[in-house]
XYZ file of C-alpha atoms in Angstrom:
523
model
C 62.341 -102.390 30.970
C 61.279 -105.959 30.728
C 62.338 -106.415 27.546
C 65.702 -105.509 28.435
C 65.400 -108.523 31.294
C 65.543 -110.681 27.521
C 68.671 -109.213 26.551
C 70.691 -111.739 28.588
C 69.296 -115.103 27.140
C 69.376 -113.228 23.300
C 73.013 -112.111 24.092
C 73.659 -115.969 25.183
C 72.954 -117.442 22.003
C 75.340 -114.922 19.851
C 78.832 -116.306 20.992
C 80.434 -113.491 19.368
C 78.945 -110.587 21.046
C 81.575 -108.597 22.640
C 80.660 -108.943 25.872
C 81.384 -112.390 25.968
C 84.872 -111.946 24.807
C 85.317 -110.638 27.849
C 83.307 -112.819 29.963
C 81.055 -110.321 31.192
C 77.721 -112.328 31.493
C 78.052 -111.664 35.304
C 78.183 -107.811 34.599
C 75.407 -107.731 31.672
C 72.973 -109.761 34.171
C 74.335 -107.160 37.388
C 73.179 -104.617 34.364
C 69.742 -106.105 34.146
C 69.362 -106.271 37.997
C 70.128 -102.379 37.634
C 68.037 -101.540 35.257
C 65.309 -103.409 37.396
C 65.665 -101.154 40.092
C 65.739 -98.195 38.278
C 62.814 -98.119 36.734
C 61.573 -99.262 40.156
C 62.656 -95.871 41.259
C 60.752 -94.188 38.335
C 58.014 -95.637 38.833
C 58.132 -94.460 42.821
C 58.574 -90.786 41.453
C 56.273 -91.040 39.143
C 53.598 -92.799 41.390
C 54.477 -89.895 44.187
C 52.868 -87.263 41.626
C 49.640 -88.741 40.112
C 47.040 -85.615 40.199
C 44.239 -87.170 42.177
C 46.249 -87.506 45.444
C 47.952 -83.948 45.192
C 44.477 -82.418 44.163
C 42.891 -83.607 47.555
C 45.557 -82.347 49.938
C 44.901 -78.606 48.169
C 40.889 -78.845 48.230
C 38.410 -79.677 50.289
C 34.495 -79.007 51.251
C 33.827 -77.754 54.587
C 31.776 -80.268 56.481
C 28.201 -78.556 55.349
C 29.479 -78.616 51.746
C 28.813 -74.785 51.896
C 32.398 -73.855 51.461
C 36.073 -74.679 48.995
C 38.631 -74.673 51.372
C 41.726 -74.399 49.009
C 45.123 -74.041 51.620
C 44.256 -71.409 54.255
C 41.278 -70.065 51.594
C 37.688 -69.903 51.533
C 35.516 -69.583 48.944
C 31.645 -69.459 49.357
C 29.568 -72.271 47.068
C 25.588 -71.396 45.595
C 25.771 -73.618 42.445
C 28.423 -70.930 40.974
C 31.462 -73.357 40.754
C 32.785 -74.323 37.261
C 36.029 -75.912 36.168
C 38.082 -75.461 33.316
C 41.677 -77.537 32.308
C 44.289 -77.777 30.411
C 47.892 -80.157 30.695
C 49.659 -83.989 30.537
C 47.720 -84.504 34.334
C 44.605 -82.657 33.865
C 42.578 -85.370 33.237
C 43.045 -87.336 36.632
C 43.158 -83.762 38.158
C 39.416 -83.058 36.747
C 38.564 -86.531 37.759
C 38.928 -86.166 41.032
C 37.539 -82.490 41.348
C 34.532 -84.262 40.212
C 34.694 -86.732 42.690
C 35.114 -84.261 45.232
C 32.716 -81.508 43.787
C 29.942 -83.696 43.291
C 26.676 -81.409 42.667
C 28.385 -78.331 43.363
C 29.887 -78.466 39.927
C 27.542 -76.681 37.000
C 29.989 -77.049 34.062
C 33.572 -77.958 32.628
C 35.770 -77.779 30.011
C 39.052 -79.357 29.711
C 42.181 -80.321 26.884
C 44.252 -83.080 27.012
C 46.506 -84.944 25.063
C 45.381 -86.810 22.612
C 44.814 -90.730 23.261
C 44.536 -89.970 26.899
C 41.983 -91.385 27.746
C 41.896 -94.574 25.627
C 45.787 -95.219 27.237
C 44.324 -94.616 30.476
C 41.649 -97.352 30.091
C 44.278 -99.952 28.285
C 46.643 -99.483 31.968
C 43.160 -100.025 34.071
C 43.364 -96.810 35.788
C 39.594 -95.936 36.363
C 40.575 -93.198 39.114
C 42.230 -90.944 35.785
C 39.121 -91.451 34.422
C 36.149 -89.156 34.295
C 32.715 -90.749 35.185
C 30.215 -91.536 32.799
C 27.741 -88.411 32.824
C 30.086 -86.402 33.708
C 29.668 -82.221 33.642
C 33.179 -82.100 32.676
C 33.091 -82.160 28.260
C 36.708 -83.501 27.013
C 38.475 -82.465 24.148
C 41.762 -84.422 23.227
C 44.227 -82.943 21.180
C 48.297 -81.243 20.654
C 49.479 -84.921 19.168
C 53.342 -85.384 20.115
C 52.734 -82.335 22.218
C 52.056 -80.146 19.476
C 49.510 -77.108 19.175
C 46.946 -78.329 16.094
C 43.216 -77.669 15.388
C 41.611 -79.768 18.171
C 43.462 -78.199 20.964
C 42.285 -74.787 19.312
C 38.646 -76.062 19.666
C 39.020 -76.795 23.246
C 40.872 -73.415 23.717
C 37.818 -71.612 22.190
C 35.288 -73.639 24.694
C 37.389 -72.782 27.276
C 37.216 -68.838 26.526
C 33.494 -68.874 25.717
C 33.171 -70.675 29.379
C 35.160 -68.236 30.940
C 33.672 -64.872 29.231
C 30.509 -66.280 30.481
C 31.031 -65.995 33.954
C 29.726 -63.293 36.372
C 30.922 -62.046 39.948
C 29.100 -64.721 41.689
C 30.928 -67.104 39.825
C 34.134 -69.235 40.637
C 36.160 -70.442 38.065
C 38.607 -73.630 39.202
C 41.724 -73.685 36.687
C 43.172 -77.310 36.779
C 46.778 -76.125 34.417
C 49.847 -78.875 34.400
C 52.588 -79.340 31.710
C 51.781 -79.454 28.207
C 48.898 -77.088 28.948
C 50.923 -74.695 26.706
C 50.087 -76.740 23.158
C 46.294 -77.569 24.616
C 45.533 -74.297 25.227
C 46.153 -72.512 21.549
C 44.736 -69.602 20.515
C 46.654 -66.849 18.748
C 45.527 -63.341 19.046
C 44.268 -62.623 14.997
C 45.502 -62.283 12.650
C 48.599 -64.820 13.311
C 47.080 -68.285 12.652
C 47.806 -71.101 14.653
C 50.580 -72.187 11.604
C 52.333 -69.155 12.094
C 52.556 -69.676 15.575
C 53.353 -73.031 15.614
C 56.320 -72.846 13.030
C 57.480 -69.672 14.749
C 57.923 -71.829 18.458
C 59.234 -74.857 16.500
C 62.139 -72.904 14.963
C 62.855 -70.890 18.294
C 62.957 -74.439 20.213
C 65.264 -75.737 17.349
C 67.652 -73.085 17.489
C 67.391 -73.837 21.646
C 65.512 -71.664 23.084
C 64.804 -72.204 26.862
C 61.253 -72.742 27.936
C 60.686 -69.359 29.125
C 61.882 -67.658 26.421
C 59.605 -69.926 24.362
C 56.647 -68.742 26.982
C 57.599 -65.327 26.571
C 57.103 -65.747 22.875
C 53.835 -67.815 23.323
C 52.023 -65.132 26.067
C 52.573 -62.473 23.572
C 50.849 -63.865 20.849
C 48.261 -65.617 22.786
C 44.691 -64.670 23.881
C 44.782 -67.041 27.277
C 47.946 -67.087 28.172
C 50.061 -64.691 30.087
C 47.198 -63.683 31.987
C 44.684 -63.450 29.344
C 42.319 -66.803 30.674
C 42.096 -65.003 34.006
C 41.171 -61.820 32.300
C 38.326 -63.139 30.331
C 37.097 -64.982 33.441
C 36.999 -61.083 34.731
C 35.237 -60.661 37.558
C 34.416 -63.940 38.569
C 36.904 -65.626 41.335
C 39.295 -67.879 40.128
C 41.631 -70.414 41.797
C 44.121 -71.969 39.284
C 46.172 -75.304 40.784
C 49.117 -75.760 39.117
C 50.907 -79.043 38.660
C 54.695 -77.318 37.983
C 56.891 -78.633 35.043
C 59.328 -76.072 35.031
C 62.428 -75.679 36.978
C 61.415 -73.361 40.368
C 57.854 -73.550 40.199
C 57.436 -70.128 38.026
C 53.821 -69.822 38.291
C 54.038 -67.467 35.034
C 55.954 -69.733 33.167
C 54.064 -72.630 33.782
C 52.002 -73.802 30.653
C 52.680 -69.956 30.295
C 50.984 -68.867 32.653
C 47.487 -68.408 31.986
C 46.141 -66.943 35.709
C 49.574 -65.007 35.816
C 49.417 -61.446 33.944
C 52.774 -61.101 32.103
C 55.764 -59.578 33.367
C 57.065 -58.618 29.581
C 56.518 -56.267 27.071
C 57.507 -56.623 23.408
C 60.920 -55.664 23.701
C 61.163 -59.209 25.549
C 60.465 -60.732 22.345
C 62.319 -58.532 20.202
C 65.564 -59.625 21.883
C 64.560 -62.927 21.506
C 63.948 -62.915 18.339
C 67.598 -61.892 17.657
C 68.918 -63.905 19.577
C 67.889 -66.980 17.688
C 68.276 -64.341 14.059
C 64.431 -65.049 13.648
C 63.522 -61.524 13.777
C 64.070 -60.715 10.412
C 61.965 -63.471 8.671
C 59.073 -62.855 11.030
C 55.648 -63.477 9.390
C 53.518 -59.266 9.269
C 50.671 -61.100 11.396
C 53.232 -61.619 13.911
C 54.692 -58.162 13.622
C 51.009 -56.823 13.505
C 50.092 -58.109 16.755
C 54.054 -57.140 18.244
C 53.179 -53.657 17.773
C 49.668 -53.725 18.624
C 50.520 -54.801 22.308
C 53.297 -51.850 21.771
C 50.957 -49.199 21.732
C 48.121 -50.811 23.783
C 46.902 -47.820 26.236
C 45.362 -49.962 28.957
C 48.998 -51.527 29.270
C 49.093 -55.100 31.274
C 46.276 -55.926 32.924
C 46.443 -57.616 36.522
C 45.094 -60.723 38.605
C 44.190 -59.347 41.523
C 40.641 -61.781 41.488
C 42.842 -64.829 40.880
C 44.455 -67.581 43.846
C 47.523 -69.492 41.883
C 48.414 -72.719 44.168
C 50.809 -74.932 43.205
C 50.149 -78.433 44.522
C 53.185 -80.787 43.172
C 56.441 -80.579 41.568
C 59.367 -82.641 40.817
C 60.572 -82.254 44.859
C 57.474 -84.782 45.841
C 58.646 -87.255 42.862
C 62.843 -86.802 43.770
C 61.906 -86.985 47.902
C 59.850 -90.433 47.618
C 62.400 -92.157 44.805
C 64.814 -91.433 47.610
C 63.336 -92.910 50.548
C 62.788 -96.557 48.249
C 66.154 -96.282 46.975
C 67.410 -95.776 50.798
C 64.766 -98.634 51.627
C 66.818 -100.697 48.988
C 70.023 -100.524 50.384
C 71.391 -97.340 48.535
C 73.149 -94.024 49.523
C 70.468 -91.599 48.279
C 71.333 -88.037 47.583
C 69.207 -85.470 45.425
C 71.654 -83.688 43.293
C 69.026 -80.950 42.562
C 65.313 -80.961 41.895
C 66.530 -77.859 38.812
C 68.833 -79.635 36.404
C 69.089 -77.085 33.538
C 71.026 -76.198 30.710
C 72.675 -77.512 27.770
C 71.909 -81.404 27.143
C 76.231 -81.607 25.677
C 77.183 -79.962 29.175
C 74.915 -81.976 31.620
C 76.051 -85.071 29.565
C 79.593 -84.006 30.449
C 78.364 -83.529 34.238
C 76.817 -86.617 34.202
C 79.907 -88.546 32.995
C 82.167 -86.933 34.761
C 80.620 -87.114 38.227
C 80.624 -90.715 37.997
C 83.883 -91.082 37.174
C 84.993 -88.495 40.021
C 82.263 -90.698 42.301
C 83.876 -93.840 41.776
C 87.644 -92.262 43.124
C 85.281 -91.887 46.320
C 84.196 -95.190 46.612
C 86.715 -97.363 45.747
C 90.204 -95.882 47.386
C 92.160 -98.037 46.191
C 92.032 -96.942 42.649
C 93.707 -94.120 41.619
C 91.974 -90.612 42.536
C 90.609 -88.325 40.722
C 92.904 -85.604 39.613
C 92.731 -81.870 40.971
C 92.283 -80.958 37.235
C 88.892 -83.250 37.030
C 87.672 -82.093 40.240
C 88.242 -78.577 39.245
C 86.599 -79.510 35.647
C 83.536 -81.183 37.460
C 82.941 -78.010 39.148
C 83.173 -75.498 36.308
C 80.639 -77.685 34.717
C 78.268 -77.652 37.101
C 78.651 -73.626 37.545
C 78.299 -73.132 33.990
C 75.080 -75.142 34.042
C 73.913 -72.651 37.217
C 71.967 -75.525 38.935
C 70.492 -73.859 42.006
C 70.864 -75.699 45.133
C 73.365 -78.123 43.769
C 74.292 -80.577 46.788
C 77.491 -81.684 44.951
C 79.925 -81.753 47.665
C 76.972 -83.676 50.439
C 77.103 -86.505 47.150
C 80.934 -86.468 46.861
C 81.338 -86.870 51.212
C 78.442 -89.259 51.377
C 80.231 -91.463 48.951
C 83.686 -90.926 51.012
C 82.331 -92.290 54.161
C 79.938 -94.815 53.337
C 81.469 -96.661 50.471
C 78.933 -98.583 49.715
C 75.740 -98.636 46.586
C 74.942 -95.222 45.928
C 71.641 -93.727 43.711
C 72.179 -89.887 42.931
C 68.994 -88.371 42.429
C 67.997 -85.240 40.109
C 64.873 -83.508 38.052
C 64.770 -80.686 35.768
C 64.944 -80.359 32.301
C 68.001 -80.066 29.759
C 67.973 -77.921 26.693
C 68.404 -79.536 23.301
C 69.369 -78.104 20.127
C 67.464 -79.684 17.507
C 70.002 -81.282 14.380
C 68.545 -83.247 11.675
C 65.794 -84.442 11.058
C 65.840 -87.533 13.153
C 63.384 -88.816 15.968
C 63.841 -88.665 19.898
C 63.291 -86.501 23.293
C 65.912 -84.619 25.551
C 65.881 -88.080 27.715
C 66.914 -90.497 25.607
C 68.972 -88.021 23.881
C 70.969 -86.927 27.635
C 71.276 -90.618 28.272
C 72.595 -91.363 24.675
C 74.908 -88.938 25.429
C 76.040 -90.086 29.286
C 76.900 -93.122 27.782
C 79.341 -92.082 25.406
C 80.919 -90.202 28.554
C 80.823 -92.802 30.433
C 83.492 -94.722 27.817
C 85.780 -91.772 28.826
C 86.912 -92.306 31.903
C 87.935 -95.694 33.725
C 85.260 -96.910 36.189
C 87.108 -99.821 37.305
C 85.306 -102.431 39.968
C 82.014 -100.617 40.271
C 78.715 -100.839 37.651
C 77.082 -97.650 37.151
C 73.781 -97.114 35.302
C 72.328 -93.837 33.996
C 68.613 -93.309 33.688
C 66.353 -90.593 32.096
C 63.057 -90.294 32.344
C 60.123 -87.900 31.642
C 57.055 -88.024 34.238
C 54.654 -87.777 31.827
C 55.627 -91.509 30.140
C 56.494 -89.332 27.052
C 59.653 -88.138 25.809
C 59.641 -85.587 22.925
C 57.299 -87.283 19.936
C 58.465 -91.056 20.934
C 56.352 -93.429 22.943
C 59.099 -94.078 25.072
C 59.799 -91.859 28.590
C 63.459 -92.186 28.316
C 66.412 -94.595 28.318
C 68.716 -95.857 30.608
C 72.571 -96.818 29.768
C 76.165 -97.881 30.830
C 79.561 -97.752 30.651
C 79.443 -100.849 27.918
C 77.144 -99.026 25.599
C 79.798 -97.725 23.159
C 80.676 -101.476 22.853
C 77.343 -102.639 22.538
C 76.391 -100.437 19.563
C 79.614 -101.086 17.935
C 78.809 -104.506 18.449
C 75.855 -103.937 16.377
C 77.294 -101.617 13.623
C 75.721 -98.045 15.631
C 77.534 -95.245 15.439
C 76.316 -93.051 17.988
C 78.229 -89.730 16.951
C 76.229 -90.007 13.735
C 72.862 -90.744 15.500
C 73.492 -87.438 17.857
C 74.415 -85.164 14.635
C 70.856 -85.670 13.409
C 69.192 -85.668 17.170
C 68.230 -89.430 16.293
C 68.454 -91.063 19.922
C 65.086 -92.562 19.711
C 65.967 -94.641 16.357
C 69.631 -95.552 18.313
C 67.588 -97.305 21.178
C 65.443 -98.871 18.970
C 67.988 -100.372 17.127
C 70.215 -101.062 20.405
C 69.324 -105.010 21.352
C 65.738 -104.570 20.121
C 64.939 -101.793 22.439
C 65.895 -102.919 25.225
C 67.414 -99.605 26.255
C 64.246 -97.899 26.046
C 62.372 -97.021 29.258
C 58.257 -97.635 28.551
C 55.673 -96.781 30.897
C 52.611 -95.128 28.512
C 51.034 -91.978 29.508
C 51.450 -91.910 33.030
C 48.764 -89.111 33.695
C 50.906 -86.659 35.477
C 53.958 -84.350 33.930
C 56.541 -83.196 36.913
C 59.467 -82.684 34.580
C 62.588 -85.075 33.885
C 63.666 -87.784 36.511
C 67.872 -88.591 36.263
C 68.770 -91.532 38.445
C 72.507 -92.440 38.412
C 73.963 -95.594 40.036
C 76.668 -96.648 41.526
C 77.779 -100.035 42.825
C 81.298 -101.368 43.884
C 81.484 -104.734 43.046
C-alpha cells in the first residue's frame, strides 16, 4: 500500500492522465488517504488472529505444571505430551506451545509452508519463531499452496509419530488453513500426482472447498479422521485455527481429528458433477471401491477433543472497533461470504451503489427494481446471517463515513492460464461494477484481502479498487474483460500504476479466511 501513496506525484508528472482532465487530483489523493486506512483495517484483522495469542487463551498448565487445562478440560502430564502440526499459522502456534510446554514436551513434528520461516525472520517476528534447540523438527513445503514431495515427507513423520504413541500418551494437533496441501499422503496406490491433478481440475471446474475435502478425505490416509486414528489410543486434543466458512471442524484442512461423515457415493456425485468421473485415473477407482466394501466401515473419535480457538469473527469484530475508533459507521455484513466470485462482485457493486441512495438523499434513490435485485443476489449467494438491512438503516440515519465489514471466501472458476487469487480477482471484478452505477458525491473503496498475506500463487494478499479503475486501466491500454477471461487479475494489478493496486503484507503467520472492507465517504 505504500507504493500506491507514489501514485499521486507519478500521476502529477503525466499531464495527460485522465484523471487530470477532470481535475480529480483532490479525489486520487482522498483515494490514497483511503487506501491508507484500509489496509490499516487489515492489518487490525489480521493482527487480531496471530496464533500465539489465541493459543494461550485455549491452554494452560495448572499452577504445579501437573496438568493441560485446554477450555473446561483436563488432561494429566508424566512426560507423555507430544505435538504434531500442520497449516499457514502453525508455526507461531507450535512456537508458543513450546513456550508454554517447556519440559513437558518429548517430541514434535510439524509442516508449513514453504519460506516460512525465512519471511518470518526478514519481518522481525521472533515470537513466530521456534527457539533454537527446539523439540519441535520443521519441515517446509506445499509451494503456492500446493501438495508436492516435501509436504509428503512431513506427512509421513507425522504418521510414524502418531502410530508410535501408546495410551499414556497425549497427542496435541496444532491444524490451521492450508494444512490440507501440508499434510499429503494418498492412500496407495494413487500417487501424490494423481491426487494433485485430480483436486486441481475439480477446483478449476469450481468446486467448493468441501466438496474438494470430501474428495481429499477419501483418498487420504490422515485426513478425514485417519491422523486421529493412527494416534489410536493415545488422547488427542486438536486446536483448530478455522478457514472455512462456519467453523466445520471436518472440513477444516479436512479434517484430520474428525472421522468422515461420507461414503463414496459422496464422491461419485461429485465427480459428475464436475464430468470428471469418467476420466478418473484406476488407482483412484481402486481405492473408491476399496473404502466401498471396507467391513469395519468409518471409524470414530471418541479419544479425540477438537477446539477451535479463532476464526474470521475475532479478525471482522476488532477491524470494526478501529474503523468505529476512526470515525466510521462499522457494520459486519457477514463473517460467511460465499459463493460465486461473478455474483458477490455483483453484490459488492451493487450495494454500494444502493448505499450511496442512503447517504446522500438528495440524489436520486435507488429504484425498487435495484433494491429488489440487491436482494436476490444476496439470497442466491445464501450468506448466513447477512445483516443487510442493519447496513442499509445505519447508513439512513447516520449519513456520515461508513466501512462495511465481511470474511469468507468466494468461489472462482479457473479460465486461462493466467496468474492471480480469488482477492484480487473479486476486487478486479468490484471495480468494473463499480463503473455501473452513478456514485455521485461520495468516494468508495473496495478491499480484498487474504489473512494469510497470500492470495492464490501471488505474493500479494489482495487488492483494493474504485470507482475510477475502469478509467485508470484504459488510461493505460488494460482491458480488464480480457484479463478476467484468462483469470489474470494478478498480472492486471501489476501492470495498473506499477502495482500500486496491490495489497502486500508477506506471510502474515496466521490464515482466518478472506477480509472485504468496503468504504464509503460523502464528500
Amino acid at each position: 500500500m505504500a507504493a500506491a501513496l507514489q501514485v499521486l506525484p507519478r500521476l502529477a508528472r503525466a499531464p495527460l492522465h485522465p484523471l487530470l482532465w477532470r481535475g480529480s487530483v483532490a479525489r486520487l489523493a482522498s483515494s490514497m488517504a483511503l487506501a491508507e486506512q484500509a489496509r490499516q483495517l487489515f492489518e487490525t484483522a489480521v493482527g487480531a488472529v496471530l496464533p500465539g495469542p489465541m493459543l494461550h487463551r485455549a491452554l494452560s498448565l495448572d499452577p504445579g505444571g501437573r496438568q493441560l487445562q485446554v477450555r473446561d478440560r483436563n488432561f494429566q502430564l508424566r512426560q507423555n505430551l507430544y505435538l504434531v502440526g500442520f497449516g499457514k499459522a502453525v508455526l507461531g502456534m507450535a512456537a508458543a506451545a513450546e513456550e508454554l510446554l517447556g519440559q513437558h514436551l518429548v517430541q514434535g513434528v510439524i509442516s508449513v509452508p514453504k519460506g516460512i520461516r525465512a519471511a518470518m525472520e526478514r519481518a522481525g517476528k521472533q515470537e513466530m519463531l521456534l527457539k533454537p534447540h527446539s523439540r519441535v523438527q520443521v519441515f517446509e513445503g506445499a509451494e503456492d499452496n500446493l501438495p508436492d514431495r516435501d509436504a509428503l515427507r512431513a506427512a509421513l513423520a507425522i504418521r510414524q509419530l502418531a502410530e508410535g504413541l501408546t495410551a499414556d500418551d497425549l497427542l496435541l494437533v496444532l491444524i490451521s488453513g492450508g494444512g490440507s496441501a501440508l499434510l499429503p499422503a494418498p492412500i496407495p496406490p494413487v500417487t501424490l500426482e494423481e491426487k494433485q491433478t485430480l483436486t486441481r481440475l475439480l477446483a478449476a471446474r469450481g468446486a467448493t472447498i468441501q466438496e474438494l475435502n470430501t474428495i481429499r478425505k477419501a483418498l487420504s490416509q490422515l485426513k478425514g479422521g485417519g491422523l486421529a486414528q493412527a494416534a489410536y489410543p493415545a488422547q488427542v486434543v486438536s486446536l483448530i485455527l478455522s478457514d472455512v466458512v462456519g467453523d466445520p471442524v471436518e472440513v477444516i484442512a479436512s479434517g484430520p481429528t474428525v472421522a468422515s461423515s461420507h461414503n463414496v457415493q459422496d464422491c461419485l456425485h461429485i465427480l459428475n458433477r464436475y464430468g470428471l468421473r469418467a476420466a478418473l485415473p484406476r488407482s483412484v477407482k481402486t481405492v473408491l471401491s476399496r473404502a466401498d466394501s471396507d467391513p469395519h466401515g468409518p471409524h470414530t473419535c471418541g479419544h479425540v477433543l477438537n477446539v477451535i480457538i479463532g476464526s474470521n469473527v475475532l479478525a471482522l469484530a476488532e477491524a470494526q472497533r478501529q474503523a468505529e475508533a476512526l470515525g466510521y459507521q462499522a457494520v459486519v455484513l457477514s463473517a460467511a461470504m460465499q459463493g460465486d466470485v461473478k455474483s458477490m462482485a455483483q453484490f459488492y457493486g451493487l450495494l454500494a451503489h444502493v448505499a450511496r441512495t442512503r447517504l446522500t438523499p438528495s440524489m436520486d434513490g435507488a429504484s425498487v427494481e435495484e433494491d429488489a435485485q440487491l436482494h436476490e443476489l444476496a439470497a442466491e449467494l445464501q450468506i448466513p446471517d447477512l445483516q443487510l438491512e442493519e447496513a442499509l438503516e445505519t447508513m439512513a440515519r447516520g449519513r456520515g463515513p461508513v466501512c462495511l465489514l465481511a470474511g469468507g471466501e468466494p468461489t472462482v472458476q479457473l479460465q486461462g492460464s493466467g496468474r492471480g487469487g480469488r482477492n484480487q480477482e473479486l476486487a478486479l471484478r468490484v471495480g468494473a461494477e463499480l463503473r455501473r452505477w452513478p456514485l455521485g458525491p461520495i468516494d468508495v473503496l473496495f478491499l480484498s484481502g487474504g489473512t494469510d498475506g497470500q492470495d492464490g500463487p501471488t505474493e500479494a494478499a489482495g487488492a483494493w479498487v474504485t470507482p475510477e479503475l475502469a478509467s485508470q486501466a484504459a488510461a493505460e491500454g488494460l482491458d480488464i474483460a480480457t484479463f478476467l477471461a484468462h483469470s489474470d487479475s494478478h498480472t492486471f494489478f501489476c501492470r495498473l500504476q506499477g502495482g500500486a493496486h496491490l495489497l502486500h503484507t508477506g506471510m502474515t503467520g496466521t490464515n482466518v479466511m478472506d477480509t472485504h472492507l468496503l468504504f464509503l465517504r460523502p464528500r
